[in-house]
Amino acid sequence: MSEESVAGPRPLGGLSIQGLSKTFPGTRALDDVSVEGRRGEVLALLGHNGSGKSTLIKILAGFHQPDPGAHAWVDGQPLDLGDSEAATAMGLRFVHQDLGLIPELNAVDNVALTIGYSRRRGRIDQGQQIARTRELLQKFGVDFDVTLPLANASPVERTCVAIARAMWDWDSGPRILVLDEPTASLPSREVSRLFAVIREVRAAGHAVVYVSHRMEEIFELGDEVVVLRAGRVVGAGPVAAHTPEQLATLIAGHELQAHGHTVTERSDDVVLSVKALRGRYLDGVDVELRRGEVLGVAGLLGSGRDELPYALAGAVPTTDDGGWWIEGRQIDPPTAATAVGLGIGLVPAERGREGLIAEFTVRENLTLGALPALRSKRGGFIWGRSELRAAQEWLAELGVPTAVADRPVSTLSGGNQQRVLFGRCLHTDPKVLVLAEPTAGVDVGARESLYELLRARAREGLSILLASSDTEDLVSMCDRVIVLRRGRVADEMQGAEIDPERIVSVMESVR
């Protein structure tokens, strides 16, 4: 029997995968998955955290080996799945969520690390390399100083550098560009700039596989969609044939509740107050957070939105004119060392870089903030059994399988990693929980679960400050929202006044 009769016909004009499965010890990550991405189209790949999207991408990139029986083709030619060199030779190019850039280096060197340096008489021709990098970026409509460290570039500029570097040889033949959540850390205003780059790639006849949790992006950019759940394809077809509600239901496996404003009864009990807070971007911001309140913070990049959570947790230097107060008691400005003791917990924006320790187990990450409470009364030892029991109790409350307690935290899905980070902060029993981009890279199902967790804690009296570039977080979760512009509060809205269009228009100075 021929290979074609076993696996079916070999489609032309892009990427075709048939019968892909992947088994890890005790886990079936992918189960008979078939996917097709055509030239000149954007294939949107959707699914909750742990659905198999990352495993599929890692097999395409050659990081994982598939189970026997899978078949794949690029433009009708067989692709050896699990072989990184074969993937590169067949034109597959990848831009992962962390981009893989070195921020201390400029765009010229970051690009050269992939495509090599221009040389003249055995030496690096710096002038030629700069011109080469500029020419490459101009193909994607990107123009900035390529000689400055990428740490100085905007998030969208760094993302465009990663795409340009991956597609540096796109004139040499058709390519398949795989983008893993490229907008996860981008402010809303910069997403359109990135979309223009992706449309350039599509218009040039290349195939794009686009992974995102943001539903509005799928309908703006996608041509075809594949939805994974529990390692299986549960939906596929043209994006235009679906509604956002239908895709959300496919992702979650059940209909999702529509969250509106369920404003808690306003308490007069002020838990945290700080007057005229100043920092790198903050320019005299007053914060007053009441017991059980969820206060949202909106704003563009550089408005102070991203700085405020870290300022309240003492993680960045600040000054103030009116002092700090917690539960009516004046305190010294918190530092990173004193914030937890004062009852302020921080969930940072980048869980991989700032929050979790990838080499530690789930248990170790979860209990890290509460080790003093786990010490024995005699000798001050931390008993492994006590730590494990505490971790399992917290995992159960967070909705994470207790069996993962002794696995590396890096093996968990993004949604479960975020739950662990939430759990570690909540384990310290804070009075105030400060959140920076709490749902970045989290699917709709996991997002709903995190919302419910936070609402339950707010009902118990926990005060929450939530800074987010995602208006869905602000509309769904917050009792009150302040909008920052140029480091100052430009607007404040409460309850039914919280409207995504109003938030965006104030941020953009439209009104």
Short mmCIF file of C-alpha atoms in Angstrom, two decimals:
data_model
loop_
_atom_site.label_atom_id
_atom_site.label_comp_id
_atom_site.label_asym_id
_atom_site.label_seq_id
_atom_site.Cartn_x
_atom_site.Cartn_y
_atom_site.Cartn_z
CA MET A 1 0.00 0.00 0.00
CA SER A 2 1.40 3.39 -0.98
CA GLU A 3 2.02 6.23 1.45
CA GLU A 4 -0.49 8.32 -0.43
CA SER A 5 -3.25 5.75 0.03
CA VAL A 6 -2.53 5.54 3.76
CA ALA A 7 -2.35 9.26 4.46
CA GLY A 8 -4.57 10.62 1.70
CA PRO A 9 -3.71 12.98 -1.17
CA ARG A 10 -0.94 15.52 -0.84
CA PRO A 11 -2.37 19.04 -1.08
CA LEU A 12 -0.32 21.70 -2.84
CA GLY A 13 0.32 25.37 -2.02
CA GLY A 14 1.27 25.55 1.64
CA LEU A 15 1.51 23.41 4.75
CA SER A 16 -0.50 20.24 5.23
CA ILE A 17 -0.41 18.01 8.32
CA GLN A 18 -2.39 14.79 8.67
CA GLY A 19 -2.81 12.38 11.56
CA LEU A 20 -0.41 14.13 13.98
CA SER A 21 -0.31 12.73 17.51
CA LYS A 22 2.08 13.28 20.41
CA THR A 23 2.20 11.37 23.67
CA PHE A 24 4.15 12.39 26.75
CA PRO A 25 4.31 10.17 29.84
CA GLY A 26 0.75 10.07 31.11
CA THR A 27 -0.47 12.73 28.67
CA ARG A 28 -1.87 12.66 25.14
CA ALA A 29 -0.94 16.18 24.03
CA LEU A 30 -2.09 15.79 20.40
CA ASP A 31 -4.53 13.21 19.06
CA ASP A 32 -4.90 12.70 15.29
CA VAL A 33 -4.60 16.37 14.37
CA SER A 34 -4.89 17.50 10.75
CA VAL A 35 -4.17 21.09 9.73
CA GLU A 36 -3.80 22.90 6.42
CA GLY A 37 -2.42 26.41 5.86
CA ARG A 38 -2.46 27.76 2.31
CA ARG A 39 -0.22 30.28 0.58
CA GLY A 40 -1.44 33.87 0.73
CA GLU A 41 -3.64 33.16 3.75
CA VAL A 42 -3.51 33.51 7.53
CA LEU A 43 -4.44 30.35 9.40
CA ALA A 44 -5.54 31.17 12.94
CA LEU A 45 -4.73 28.46 15.47
CA LEU A 46 -6.90 28.72 18.57
CA GLY A 47 -7.27 26.74 21.77
CA HIS A 48 -7.08 27.12 25.52
CA ASN A 49 -3.79 26.79 27.36
CA GLY A 50 -2.85 23.12 27.30
CA SER A 51 -4.92 22.39 24.19
CA GLY A 52 -1.87 21.31 22.18
CA LYS A 53 -1.02 24.47 20.23
CA SER A 54 2.48 24.79 21.67
CA THR A 55 3.17 21.10 21.17
CA LEU A 56 2.14 21.36 17.52
CA ILE A 57 4.44 24.34 16.96
CA LYS A 58 7.34 22.63 18.74
CA ILE A 59 6.96 19.55 16.53
CA LEU A 60 6.98 21.76 13.42
CA ALA A 61 10.12 23.49 14.73
CA GLY A 62 11.82 20.15 15.42
CA PHE A 63 11.87 20.48 19.20
CA HIS A 64 9.60 17.45 19.77
CA GLN A 65 9.30 14.20 17.85
CA PRO A 66 5.77 13.17 16.81
CA ASP A 67 4.25 9.76 17.45
CA PRO A 68 4.54 7.33 14.52
CA GLY A 69 1.96 7.67 11.77
CA ALA A 70 1.98 11.44 11.19
CA HIS A 71 2.46 12.89 7.72
CA ALA A 72 3.20 16.43 6.56
CA TRP A 73 3.91 18.23 3.30
CA VAL A 74 5.07 21.68 2.22
CA ASP A 75 3.93 22.56 -1.30
CA GLY A 76 3.34 18.87 -1.91
CA GLN A 77 6.83 17.82 -0.83
CA PRO A 78 7.12 15.53 2.23
CA LEU A 79 8.24 17.26 5.45
CA ASP A 80 10.12 15.23 8.06
CA LEU A 81 8.31 16.29 11.25
CA GLY A 82 10.52 16.68 14.31
CA ASP A 83 13.58 17.64 12.25
CA SER A 84 14.61 21.30 12.71
CA GLU A 85 16.99 21.31 9.74
CA ALA A 86 14.32 19.88 7.47
CA ALA A 87 11.83 22.50 8.66
CA THR A 88 14.25 25.31 7.88
CA ALA A 89 15.11 23.86 4.49
CA MET A 90 11.41 23.60 3.62
CA GLY A 91 10.83 27.28 4.43
CA LEU A 92 9.26 27.15 7.90
CA ARG A 93 10.09 30.22 9.96
CA PHE A 94 9.15 30.80 13.61
CA VAL A 95 8.66 33.81 15.85
CA HIS A 96 7.96 32.67 19.38
CA GLN A 97 6.26 34.72 22.08
CA ASP A 98 9.53 35.68 23.77
CA LEU A 99 10.90 36.75 20.34
CA GLY A 100 14.38 35.33 21.00
CA LEU A 101 16.06 38.73 20.76
CA ILE A 102 18.93 40.08 22.85
CA PRO A 103 17.81 43.53 24.08
CA GLU A 104 21.35 44.67 24.86
CA LEU A 105 22.28 44.29 21.17
CA ASN A 106 21.00 46.49 18.37
CA ALA A 107 18.86 45.38 15.45
CA VAL A 108 21.92 44.95 13.23
CA ASP A 109 23.53 42.37 15.50
CA ASN A 110 20.25 40.63 16.36
CA VAL A 111 19.57 40.12 12.65
CA ALA A 112 23.16 39.09 11.92
CA LEU A 113 23.03 36.34 14.56
CA THR A 114 20.58 34.57 12.23
CA ILE A 115 21.62 35.57 8.72
CA GLY A 116 25.35 36.11 9.31
CA TYR A 117 27.56 39.18 8.95
CA SER A 118 28.58 40.88 5.75
CA ARG A 119 32.35 40.60 5.35
CA ARG A 120 34.99 42.45 3.40
CA ARG A 121 38.53 41.13 3.19
CA GLY A 122 37.83 38.78 6.07
CA ARG A 123 36.48 41.46 8.37
CA ILE A 124 32.91 42.41 9.28
CA ASP A 125 31.70 45.20 7.01
CA GLN A 126 29.68 47.20 9.53
CA GLY A 127 28.45 49.75 7.00
CA GLN A 128 27.17 47.04 4.68
CA GLN A 129 25.56 45.20 7.58
CA ILE A 130 23.71 48.34 8.70
CA ALA A 131 22.49 48.99 5.15
CA ARG A 132 21.43 45.35 4.82
CA THR A 133 19.42 45.49 8.04
CA ARG A 134 17.72 48.75 7.07
CA GLU A 135 16.80 47.35 3.67
CA LEU A 136 15.38 44.22 5.29
CA LEU A 137 13.24 46.17 7.76
CA GLN A 138 12.03 48.57 5.07
CA LYS A 139 10.45 45.62 3.27
CA PHE A 140 8.12 45.42 6.26
CA GLY A 141 7.53 49.15 6.50
CA VAL A 142 9.66 49.51 9.65
CA ASP A 143 11.96 52.49 10.05
CA PHE A 144 13.91 53.25 13.26
CA ASP A 145 17.52 53.60 14.37
CA VAL A 146 18.93 50.09 13.90
CA THR A 147 22.19 50.99 15.65
CA LEU A 148 20.59 51.51 19.09
CA PRO A 149 20.07 48.63 21.55
CA LEU A 150 16.70 46.95 21.08
CA ALA A 151 15.96 47.71 24.73
CA ASN A 152 15.32 51.27 23.47
CA ALA A 153 12.91 50.12 20.76
CA SER A 154 9.15 49.92 21.22
CA PRO A 155 7.51 46.50 21.70
CA VAL A 156 6.11 46.48 18.17
CA GLU A 157 9.51 47.45 16.71
CA ARG A 158 11.13 44.51 18.51
CA THR A 159 8.41 42.18 17.22
CA CYS A 160 8.93 43.46 13.67
CA VAL A 161 12.68 42.86 13.97
CA ALA A 162 11.97 39.26 14.98
CA ILE A 163 9.64 38.78 11.99
CA ALA A 164 12.05 40.44 9.56
CA ARG A 165 14.89 38.28 10.87
CA ALA A 166 12.82 35.12 10.43
CA MET A 167 11.76 36.12 6.91
CA TRP A 168 15.07 37.58 5.77
CA ASP A 169 15.18 35.30 2.70
CA TRP A 170 11.53 35.59 1.70
CA ASP A 171 12.56 36.64 -1.82
CA SER A 172 14.24 33.25 -2.29
CA GLY A 173 11.00 31.30 -2.30
CA PRO A 174 7.69 30.79 -0.51
CA ARG A 175 7.85 30.63 3.27
CA ILE A 176 5.56 29.55 6.10
CA LEU A 177 5.68 32.03 8.98
CA VAL A 178 4.53 30.72 12.37
CA LEU A 179 3.69 33.48 14.87
CA ASP A 180 3.06 32.44 18.48
CA GLU A 181 1.00 35.15 20.22
CA PRO A 182 2.92 38.08 18.70
CA THR A 183 0.62 40.70 20.26
CA ALA A 184 0.62 39.32 23.83
CA SER A 185 2.75 42.19 25.14
CA LEU A 186 1.72 44.91 22.67
CA PRO A 187 -0.46 47.88 23.57
CA SER A 188 -3.61 48.08 21.47
CA ARG A 189 -2.41 51.10 19.43
CA GLU A 190 0.63 49.18 18.16
CA VAL A 191 -1.25 46.03 17.13
CA SER A 192 -2.37 47.66 13.87
CA ARG A 193 1.28 48.35 12.95
CA LEU A 194 2.12 44.69 13.42
CA PHE A 195 -0.92 43.64 11.40
CA ALA A 196 0.33 45.76 8.49
CA VAL A 197 3.58 43.76 8.55
CA ILE A 198 1.71 40.45 8.61
CA ARG A 199 -0.46 41.55 5.71
CA GLU A 200 2.70 42.34 3.73
CA VAL A 201 3.87 38.78 4.33
CA ARG A 202 0.51 37.37 3.25
CA ALA A 203 0.31 39.61 0.18
CA ALA A 204 3.72 38.35 -0.93
CA GLY A 205 2.23 34.85 -1.21
CA HIS A 206 3.57 33.34 1.99
CA ALA A 207 1.50 31.28 4.43
CA VAL A 208 1.04 32.52 7.98
CA VAL A 209 0.10 30.39 10.99
CA TYR A 210 -1.13 32.79 13.66
CA VAL A 211 -1.63 31.81 17.31
CA SER A 212 -3.56 34.24 19.50
CA HIS A 213 -6.01 34.34 22.39
CA ARG A 214 -7.48 37.67 21.30
CA MET A 215 -10.69 36.96 19.43
CA GLU A 216 -10.92 40.36 17.72
CA GLU A 217 -7.52 39.75 16.08
CA ILE A 218 -8.71 36.49 14.54
CA PHE A 219 -11.62 38.21 12.80
CA GLU A 220 -9.51 41.13 11.66
CA LEU A 221 -6.61 39.11 10.29
CA GLY A 222 -7.51 35.44 9.84
CA ASP A 223 -8.72 33.67 6.71
CA GLU A 224 -9.06 30.13 8.07
CA VAL A 225 -9.29 28.90 11.66
CA VAL A 226 -8.52 25.65 13.48
CA VAL A 227 -9.61 25.17 17.09
CA LEU A 228 -7.85 22.65 19.33
CA ARG A 229 -9.22 21.32 22.61
CA ALA A 230 -7.60 18.57 24.68
CA GLY A 231 -5.27 17.79 21.78
CA ARG A 232 -8.02 17.29 19.18
CA VAL A 233 -9.38 19.45 16.37
CA VAL A 234 -12.88 20.45 17.46
CA GLY A 235 -13.53 23.06 14.79
CA ALA A 236 -12.13 24.24 11.46
CA GLY A 237 -13.13 26.33 8.47
CA PRO A 238 -13.26 29.90 7.19
CA VAL A 239 -13.14 32.55 9.90
CA ALA A 240 -16.04 34.34 8.22
CA ALA A 241 -18.24 31.29 8.79
CA HIS A 242 -17.97 31.65 12.57
CA THR A 243 -19.00 34.16 15.20
CA PRO A 244 -16.81 35.09 18.17
CA GLU A 245 -19.30 33.37 20.46
CA GLN A 246 -19.10 30.15 18.44
CA LEU A 247 -15.30 30.09 18.53
CA ALA A 248 -15.26 30.88 22.27
CA THR A 249 -17.62 27.97 22.89
CA LEU A 250 -15.43 25.64 20.81
CA ILE A 251 -12.34 26.72 22.74
CA ALA A 252 -13.89 26.32 26.19
CA GLY A 253 -16.08 23.31 25.46
CA HIS A 254 -19.13 25.10 26.87
CA GLU A 255 -20.92 28.40 26.49
CA LEU A 256 -19.20 31.22 28.31
CA GLN A 257 -21.09 33.64 30.49
CA ALA A 258 -21.26 37.23 29.34
CA HIS A 259 -19.70 39.31 32.07
CA GLY A 260 -21.12 42.73 32.73
CA HIS A 261 -20.70 45.16 35.55
CA THR A 262 -21.48 43.56 38.89
CA VAL A 263 -20.27 46.49 40.95
CA THR A 264 -19.76 45.63 44.58
CA GLU A 265 -21.32 47.86 47.20
CA ARG A 266 -18.93 50.75 47.56
CA SER A 267 -17.11 50.60 50.89
CA ASP A 268 -15.90 53.68 52.70
CA ASP A 269 -13.09 51.63 54.24
CA VAL A 270 -9.94 52.84 52.46
CA VAL A 271 -7.27 50.13 52.49
CA LEU A 272 -4.50 51.83 50.48
CA SER A 273 -3.99 55.53 49.84
CA VAL A 274 -1.07 57.38 48.27
CA LYS A 275 -1.02 60.99 47.12
CA ALA A 276 0.86 62.61 44.21
CA LEU A 277 2.87 59.52 43.29
CA ARG A 278 5.72 60.22 40.86
CA GLY A 279 8.12 57.97 39.01
CA ARG A 280 9.69 57.62 35.58
CA TYR A 281 6.30 58.14 33.90
CA LEU A 282 3.92 58.83 36.81
CA ASP A 283 3.43 62.54 37.38
CA GLY A 284 1.38 63.12 40.52
CA VAL A 285 -1.13 60.25 40.54
CA ASP A 286 -3.47 59.81 43.53
CA VAL A 287 -4.52 56.25 44.35
CA GLU A 288 -7.31 55.39 46.77
CA LEU A 289 -8.34 51.74 46.96
CA ARG A 290 -11.25 50.59 49.11
CA ARG A 291 -11.85 47.24 50.74
CA GLY A 292 -13.23 44.68 48.29
CA GLU A 293 -12.88 47.07 45.34
CA VAL A 294 -11.40 46.18 41.95
CA LEU A 295 -9.77 49.32 40.57
CA GLY A 296 -8.70 49.21 36.92
CA VAL A 297 -5.86 51.20 35.39
CA ALA A 298 -5.87 51.94 31.65
CA GLY A 299 -3.46 53.88 29.48
CA LEU A 300 -1.09 53.68 26.54
CA LEU A 301 2.53 52.63 26.70
CA GLY A 302 4.44 55.34 28.58
CA SER A 303 1.33 56.72 30.29
CA GLY A 304 2.31 55.30 33.66
CA ARG A 305 -0.09 52.35 33.42
CA ASP A 306 2.70 49.77 33.39
CA GLU A 307 4.69 51.59 36.09
CA LEU A 308 1.91 52.02 38.67
CA PRO A 309 1.59 48.36 39.80
CA TYR A 310 5.35 48.10 40.37
CA ALA A 311 5.38 51.49 42.12
CA LEU A 312 2.68 50.39 44.58
CA ALA A 313 4.63 47.19 45.31
CA GLY A 314 7.88 49.08 45.89
CA ALA A 315 9.57 47.49 42.89
CA VAL A 316 10.57 50.78 41.19
CA PRO A 317 11.79 54.06 42.69
CA THR A 318 9.11 56.70 43.34
CA THR A 319 8.50 59.92 45.22
CA ASP A 320 5.26 61.32 46.64
CA ASP A 321 3.93 64.54 48.14
CA GLY A 322 1.25 63.26 50.48
CA GLY A 323 2.50 60.06 52.09
CA TRP A 324 1.36 56.43 52.09
CA TRP A 325 -1.45 55.00 54.19
CA ILE A 326 -2.58 51.40 54.73
CA GLU A 327 -5.82 50.84 56.66
CA GLY A 328 -5.58 54.33 58.13
CA ARG A 329 -1.99 53.90 59.30
CA GLN A 330 0.74 56.03 57.75
CA ILE A 331 3.68 53.97 56.50
CA ASP A 332 7.03 54.52 54.87
CA PRO A 333 6.94 54.01 51.10
CA PRO A 334 7.15 50.25 50.50
CA THR A 335 10.18 48.56 49.02
CA ALA A 336 10.37 45.19 47.30
CA ALA A 337 11.58 43.79 50.64
CA THR A 338 8.82 45.31 52.81
CA ALA A 339 5.77 45.19 50.51
CA VAL A 340 4.70 41.65 51.42
CA GLY A 341 4.96 42.41 55.12
CA LEU A 342 2.77 45.47 54.60
CA GLY A 343 0.15 43.32 52.90
CA ILE A 344 0.82 44.24 49.25
CA GLY A 345 1.15 41.39 46.76
CA LEU A 346 2.29 41.84 43.14
CA VAL A 347 1.53 39.63 40.15
CA PRO A 348 4.01 40.97 37.54
CA ALA A 349 3.34 41.37 33.84
CA GLU A 350 5.91 38.85 32.58
CA ARG A 351 5.43 35.66 34.56
CA GLY A 352 8.34 33.88 32.86
CA ARG A 353 10.92 36.62 33.43
CA GLU A 354 9.65 38.33 36.58
CA GLY A 355 7.39 35.89 38.39
CA LEU A 356 8.17 32.20 38.17
CA ILE A 357 11.43 30.31 38.51
CA ALA A 358 11.40 27.92 35.57
CA GLU A 359 13.85 25.48 37.16
CA PHE A 360 11.69 25.12 40.31
CA THR A 361 8.76 22.77 40.66
CA VAL A 362 5.17 23.95 40.86
CA ARG A 363 5.24 23.30 44.61
CA GLU A 364 8.41 25.33 45.13
CA ASN A 365 7.10 28.26 43.11
CA LEU A 366 3.74 28.18 44.87
CA THR A 367 5.08 28.16 48.43
CA LEU A 368 8.02 30.50 47.85
CA GLY A 369 6.22 33.51 49.28
CA ALA A 370 5.02 31.77 52.43
CA LEU A 371 8.04 29.78 53.61
CA PRO A 372 8.14 31.35 57.10
CA ALA A 373 4.62 30.04 57.78
CA LEU A 374 5.71 26.52 56.79
CA ARG A 375 8.68 26.36 59.16
CA SER A 376 8.38 23.91 62.03
CA LYS A 377 8.20 25.33 65.55
CA ARG A 378 11.19 23.23 66.53
CA GLY A 379 14.37 23.88 64.61
CA GLY A 380 12.77 26.07 61.95
CA PHE A 381 12.88 23.32 59.31
CA ILE A 382 10.53 23.15 56.33
CA TRP A 383 9.22 19.63 56.05
CA GLY A 384 8.65 18.42 52.51
CA ARG A 385 5.39 16.69 53.41
CA SER A 386 3.96 19.84 54.96
CA GLU A 387 5.01 21.91 51.97
CA LEU A 388 3.51 19.37 49.56
CA ARG A 389 0.24 19.23 51.48
CA ALA A 390 -0.03 23.02 51.50
CA ALA A 391 0.77 23.19 47.78
CA GLN A 392 -1.83 20.55 46.91
CA GLU A 393 -4.50 22.38 48.91
CA TRP A 394 -3.75 25.58 47.05
CA LEU A 395 -3.64 23.87 43.65
CA ALA A 396 -7.05 22.35 44.30
CA GLU A 397 -8.46 25.76 45.21
CA LEU A 398 -6.88 27.30 42.11
CA GLY A 399 -8.32 24.61 39.84
CA VAL A 400 -4.92 23.16 38.90
CA PRO A 401 -4.47 19.34 39.02
CA THR A 402 -2.70 18.43 42.27
CA ALA A 403 -0.69 15.76 40.45
CA VAL A 404 1.51 18.45 38.90
CA ALA A 405 2.89 19.66 42.24
CA ASP A 406 6.35 18.15 41.73
CA ARG A 407 6.66 18.87 38.01
CA PRO A 408 8.75 21.78 36.71
CA VAL A 409 6.50 24.82 36.51
CA SER A 410 7.72 25.37 32.93
CA THR A 411 5.77 22.26 31.85
CA LEU A 412 2.41 23.84 32.72
CA SER A 413 0.22 25.72 30.26
CA GLY A 414 0.27 29.51 30.38
CA GLY A 415 -3.09 29.64 32.15
CA ASN A 416 -1.98 27.24 34.88
CA GLN A 417 1.32 29.07 35.30
CA GLN A 418 -0.67 32.25 35.88
CA ARG A 419 -2.82 30.48 38.46
CA VAL A 420 0.31 29.35 40.30
CA LEU A 421 1.58 32.93 40.32
CA PHE A 422 -1.78 34.16 41.62
CA GLY A 423 -1.72 31.42 44.26
CA ARG A 424 1.74 32.37 45.47
CA CYS A 425 0.64 35.95 46.08
CA LEU A 426 -2.64 34.92 47.69
CA HIS A 427 -0.75 32.45 49.90
CA THR A 428 0.76 35.47 51.72
CA ASP A 429 -2.77 36.66 52.64
CA PRO A 430 -2.39 40.19 51.23
CA LYS A 431 -4.66 43.13 51.94
CA VAL A 432 -3.99 44.52 48.45
CA LEU A 433 -3.34 42.48 45.30
CA VAL A 434 -1.67 44.43 42.49
CA LEU A 435 -1.96 42.90 39.01
CA ALA A 436 -0.04 43.86 35.87
CA GLU A 437 -1.46 42.43 32.61
CA PRO A 438 -3.01 39.46 34.47
CA THR A 439 -4.51 37.74 31.41
CA ALA A 440 -1.70 38.25 28.86
CA GLY A 441 -1.25 35.00 26.92
CA VAL A 442 -4.24 33.38 28.66
CA ASP A 443 -7.06 31.79 26.65
CA VAL A 444 -10.74 32.66 27.03
CA GLY A 445 -11.54 29.66 29.23
CA ALA A 446 -8.63 30.26 31.61
CA ARG A 447 -9.42 33.97 31.61
CA GLU A 448 -12.96 33.28 32.79
CA SER A 449 -11.57 31.08 35.57
CA LEU A 450 -9.16 33.81 36.69
CA TYR A 451 -11.98 36.36 36.68
CA GLU A 452 -14.05 34.13 38.97
CA LEU A 453 -11.09 33.61 41.30
CA LEU A 454 -10.53 37.36 41.60
CA ARG A 455 -14.23 38.13 42.06
CA ALA A 456 -14.46 35.59 44.87
CA ARG A 457 -11.47 37.16 46.62
CA ALA A 458 -12.89 40.65 46.19
CA ARG A 459 -16.17 39.51 47.76
CA GLU A 460 -14.13 38.29 50.74
CA GLY A 461 -12.66 41.79 51.12
CA LEU A 462 -9.45 41.67 49.10
CA SER A 463 -8.67 45.00 47.42
CA ILE A 464 -7.40 44.62 43.84
CA LEU A 465 -5.65 47.04 41.49
CA LEU A 466 -5.65 45.72 37.92
CA ALA A 467 -3.54 47.44 35.25
CA SER A 468 -4.22 46.11 31.76
CA SER A 469 -3.92 47.01 28.09
CA ASP A 470 -6.91 44.72 27.43
CA THR A 471 -10.19 46.61 27.77
CA GLU A 472 -12.02 43.30 28.25
CA ASP A 473 -10.25 42.89 31.60
CA LEU A 474 -11.29 46.39 32.65
CA VAL A 475 -14.91 46.09 31.52
CA SER A 476 -15.42 42.58 32.91
CA MET A 477 -13.65 42.91 36.23
CA CYS A 478 -13.52 46.45 37.53
CA ASP A 479 -15.80 48.47 39.79
CA ARG A 480 -13.90 51.64 38.91
CA VAL A 481 -11.35 52.54 36.20
CA ILE A 482 -8.84 55.36 36.02
CA VAL A 483 -7.31 56.24 32.64
CA LEU A 484 -3.76 57.57 32.68
CA ARG A 485 -2.38 59.89 30.03
CA ARG A 486 1.10 61.44 30.19
CA GLY A 487 1.48 60.24 33.76
CA ARG A 488 -1.71 61.79 35.11
CA VAL A 489 -5.30 60.67 35.65
CA ALA A 490 -7.18 61.85 32.56
CA ASP A 491 -10.54 60.27 33.40
CA GLU A 492 -12.27 58.14 36.00
CA MET A 493 -15.34 56.00 35.42
CA GLN A 494 -17.41 53.69 37.55
CA GLY A 495 -19.94 50.92 36.98
CA ALA A 496 -21.96 51.38 33.82
CA GLU A 497 -19.75 54.30 32.83
CA ILE A 498 -16.93 51.84 32.11
CA ASP A 499 -17.09 51.61 28.34
CA PRO A 500 -14.31 50.29 26.06
CA GLU A 501 -14.83 53.03 23.47
CA ARG A 502 -14.64 55.71 26.14
CA ILE A 503 -11.49 54.15 27.59
CA VAL A 504 -9.77 54.05 24.20
CA SER A 505 -10.86 57.55 23.21
CA VAL A 506 -9.52 59.01 26.45
CA MET A 507 -6.22 57.14 26.05
CA GLU A 508 -5.90 58.38 22.49
CA SER A 509 -6.94 61.95 23.46
CA VAL A 510 -9.92 61.77 21.11
CA ARG A 511 -12.22 63.25 23.72
#
